[in-house]
Short mmCIF file of C-alpha atoms in Angstrom, two decimals:
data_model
loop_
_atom_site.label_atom_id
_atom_site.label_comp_id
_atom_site.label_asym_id
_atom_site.label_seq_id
_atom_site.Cartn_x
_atom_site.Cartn_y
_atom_site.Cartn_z
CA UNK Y 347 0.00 0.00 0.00
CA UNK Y 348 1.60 3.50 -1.29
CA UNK Y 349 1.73 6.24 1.94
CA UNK Y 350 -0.60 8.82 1.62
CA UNK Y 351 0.31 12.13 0.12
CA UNK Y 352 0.49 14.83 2.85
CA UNK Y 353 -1.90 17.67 1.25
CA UNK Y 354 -0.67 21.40 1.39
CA UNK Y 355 -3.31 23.24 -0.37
CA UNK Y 356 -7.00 22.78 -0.92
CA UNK Y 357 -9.28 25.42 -2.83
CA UNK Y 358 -12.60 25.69 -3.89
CA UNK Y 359 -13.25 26.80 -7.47
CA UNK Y 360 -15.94 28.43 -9.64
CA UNK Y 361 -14.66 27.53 -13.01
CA UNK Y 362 -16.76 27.73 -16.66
CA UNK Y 363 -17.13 23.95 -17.27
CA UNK Y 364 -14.80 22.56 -20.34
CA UNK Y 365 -13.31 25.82 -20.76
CA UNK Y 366 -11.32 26.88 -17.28
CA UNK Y 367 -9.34 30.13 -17.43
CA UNK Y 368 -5.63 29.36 -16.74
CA UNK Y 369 -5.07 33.26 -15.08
CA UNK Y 370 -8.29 32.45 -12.80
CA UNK Y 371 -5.78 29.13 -11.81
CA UNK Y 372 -3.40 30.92 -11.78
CA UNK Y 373 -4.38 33.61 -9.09
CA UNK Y 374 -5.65 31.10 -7.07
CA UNK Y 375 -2.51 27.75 -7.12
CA UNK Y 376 0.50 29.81 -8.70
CA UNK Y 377 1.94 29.80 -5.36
CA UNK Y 378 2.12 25.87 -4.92
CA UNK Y 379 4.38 24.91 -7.96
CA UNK Y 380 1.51 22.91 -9.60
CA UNK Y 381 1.53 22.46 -13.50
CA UNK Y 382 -1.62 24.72 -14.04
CA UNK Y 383 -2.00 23.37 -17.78
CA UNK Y 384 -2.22 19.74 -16.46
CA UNK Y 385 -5.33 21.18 -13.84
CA UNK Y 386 -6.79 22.96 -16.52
CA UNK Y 387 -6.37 19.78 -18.97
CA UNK Y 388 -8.08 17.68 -16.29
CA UNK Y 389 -11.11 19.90 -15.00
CA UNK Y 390 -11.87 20.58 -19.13
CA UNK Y 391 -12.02 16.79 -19.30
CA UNK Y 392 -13.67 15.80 -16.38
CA UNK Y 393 -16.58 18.81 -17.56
CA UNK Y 394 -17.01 18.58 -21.39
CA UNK Y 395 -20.22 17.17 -21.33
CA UNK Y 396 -21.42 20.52 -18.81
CA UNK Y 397 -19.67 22.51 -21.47
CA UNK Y 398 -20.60 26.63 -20.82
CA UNK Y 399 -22.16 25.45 -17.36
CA UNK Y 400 -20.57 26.40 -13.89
CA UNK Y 401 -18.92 23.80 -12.10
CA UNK Y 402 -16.97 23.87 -8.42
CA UNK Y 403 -13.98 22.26 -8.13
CA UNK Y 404 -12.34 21.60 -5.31
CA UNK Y 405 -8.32 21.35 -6.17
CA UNK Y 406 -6.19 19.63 -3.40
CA UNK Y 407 -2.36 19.87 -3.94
CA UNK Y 408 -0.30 17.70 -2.65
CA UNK Y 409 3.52 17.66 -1.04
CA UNK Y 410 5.20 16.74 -4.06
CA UNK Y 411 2.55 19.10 -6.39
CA UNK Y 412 0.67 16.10 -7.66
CA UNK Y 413 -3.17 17.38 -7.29
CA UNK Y 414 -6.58 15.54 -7.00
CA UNK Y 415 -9.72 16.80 -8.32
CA UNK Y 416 -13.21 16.97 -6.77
CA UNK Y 417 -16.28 18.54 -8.82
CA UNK Y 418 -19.21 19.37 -7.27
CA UNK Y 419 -22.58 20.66 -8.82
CA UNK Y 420 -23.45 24.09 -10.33
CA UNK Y 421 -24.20 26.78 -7.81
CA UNK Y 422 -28.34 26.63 -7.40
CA UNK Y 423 -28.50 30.22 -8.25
CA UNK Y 424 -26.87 29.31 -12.08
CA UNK Y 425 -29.11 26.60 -12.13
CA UNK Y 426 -32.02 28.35 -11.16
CA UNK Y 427 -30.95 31.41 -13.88
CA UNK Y 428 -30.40 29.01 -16.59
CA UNK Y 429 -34.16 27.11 -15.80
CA UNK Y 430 -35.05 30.46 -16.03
CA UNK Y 431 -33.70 31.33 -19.83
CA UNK Y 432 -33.97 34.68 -21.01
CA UNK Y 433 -36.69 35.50 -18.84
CA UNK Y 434 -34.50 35.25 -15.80
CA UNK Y 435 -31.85 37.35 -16.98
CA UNK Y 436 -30.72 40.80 -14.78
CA UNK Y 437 -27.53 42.67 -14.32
CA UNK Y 438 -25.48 41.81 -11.31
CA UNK Y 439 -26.81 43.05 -7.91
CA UNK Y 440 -30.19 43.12 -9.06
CA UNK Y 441 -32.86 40.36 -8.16
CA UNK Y 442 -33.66 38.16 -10.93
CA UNK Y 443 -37.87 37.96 -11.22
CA UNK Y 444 -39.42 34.89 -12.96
CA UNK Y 445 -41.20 31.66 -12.26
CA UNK Y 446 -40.00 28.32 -12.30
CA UNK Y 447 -42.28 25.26 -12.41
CA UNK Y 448 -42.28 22.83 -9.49
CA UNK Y 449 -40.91 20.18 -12.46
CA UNK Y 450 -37.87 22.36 -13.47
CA UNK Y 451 -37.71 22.98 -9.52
CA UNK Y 452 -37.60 18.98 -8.77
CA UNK Y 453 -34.64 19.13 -11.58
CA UNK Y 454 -32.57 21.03 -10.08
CA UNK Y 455 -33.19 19.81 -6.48
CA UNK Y 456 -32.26 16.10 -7.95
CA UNK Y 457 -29.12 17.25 -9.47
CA UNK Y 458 -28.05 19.02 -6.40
CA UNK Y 459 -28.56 16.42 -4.00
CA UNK Y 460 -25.05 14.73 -3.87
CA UNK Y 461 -23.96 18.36 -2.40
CA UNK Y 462 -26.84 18.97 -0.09
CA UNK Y 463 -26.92 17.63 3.68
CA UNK Y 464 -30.21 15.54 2.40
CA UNK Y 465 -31.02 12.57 0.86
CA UNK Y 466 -34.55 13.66 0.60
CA UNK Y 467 -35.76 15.06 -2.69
CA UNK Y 468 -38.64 17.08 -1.18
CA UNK Y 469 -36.23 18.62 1.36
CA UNK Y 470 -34.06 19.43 -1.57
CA UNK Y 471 -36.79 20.94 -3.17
CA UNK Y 472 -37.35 23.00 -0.35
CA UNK Y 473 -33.77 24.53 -0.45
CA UNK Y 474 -33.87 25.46 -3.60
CA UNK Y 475 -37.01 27.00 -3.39
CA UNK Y 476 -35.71 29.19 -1.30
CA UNK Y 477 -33.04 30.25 -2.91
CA UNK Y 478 -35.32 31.20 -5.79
CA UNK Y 479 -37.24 32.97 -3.12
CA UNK Y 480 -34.02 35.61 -2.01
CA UNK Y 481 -33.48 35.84 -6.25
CA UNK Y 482 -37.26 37.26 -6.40
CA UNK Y 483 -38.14 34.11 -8.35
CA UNK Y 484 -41.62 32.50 -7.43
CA UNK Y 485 -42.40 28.73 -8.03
CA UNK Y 486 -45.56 27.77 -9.66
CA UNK Y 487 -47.28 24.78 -10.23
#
């Protein structure tokens, strides 16, 4: 059995899936030695098929700048914008105003659910509704 790694650095990343900025890599692991390009080859990979979505990553680097990748699912907010289309559009700092349907709410509940602290689709559903609530978004039926 090999001996585990010792980790020095771990960050949590908003990156645009299949397409990750090098410079927002950069500003964020230039410090730890890590080959950047070889992240940034991985994470484009690992997210072609979510291809213009958002998609955390969280980047642990290791003592001898190897590095592990962990994706997690879009932020509920993009999800609940993109649900939304064009009608859910505002500048930033400004609430978003639209409706979403309790199917397109059940959506994005079930694809959120391996980062929420439930196993429970309803109480999933119940999160995200209220995160559409603070956006100025109202579910519907």
């Amino acid at each position: 059995m090999a001996p585990k790694k010792k980790l020095t650095h771990q960050v949590t990343l908003e990156l645009t899936a299949g397409n990750a900025p090098v410079v927002d890599l950069g500003k964020m692991l230039g410090q730890t030695g890590v080959n950047l390009v070889e992240i940034k080859k991985a994470y484009d990979a690992a997210t072609a098929a979510q291809r213009g979505d958002i998609v955390p990553v969280v980047v642990s680097v290791f003592e001898d700048r190897s590095f592990a990748l962990r994706l997690k699912t879009p932020p509920t907010s993009f999800l609940i914008k993109k649900a939304l289309g064009d009608k859910g559009s505002a500048r930033p700092g400004h609430e978003v105003a639209g409706k979403l349907t309790t199917r397109q709410l059940r959506e994005i509940a079930e694809r959120k659910l391996p980062d929420l602290n439930t196993a429970d689709v309803e109480v999933a559903m119940r999160t995200i509704a209220g995160t559409a609530r603070s956006m100025g978004v109202v579910v519907v039926d």
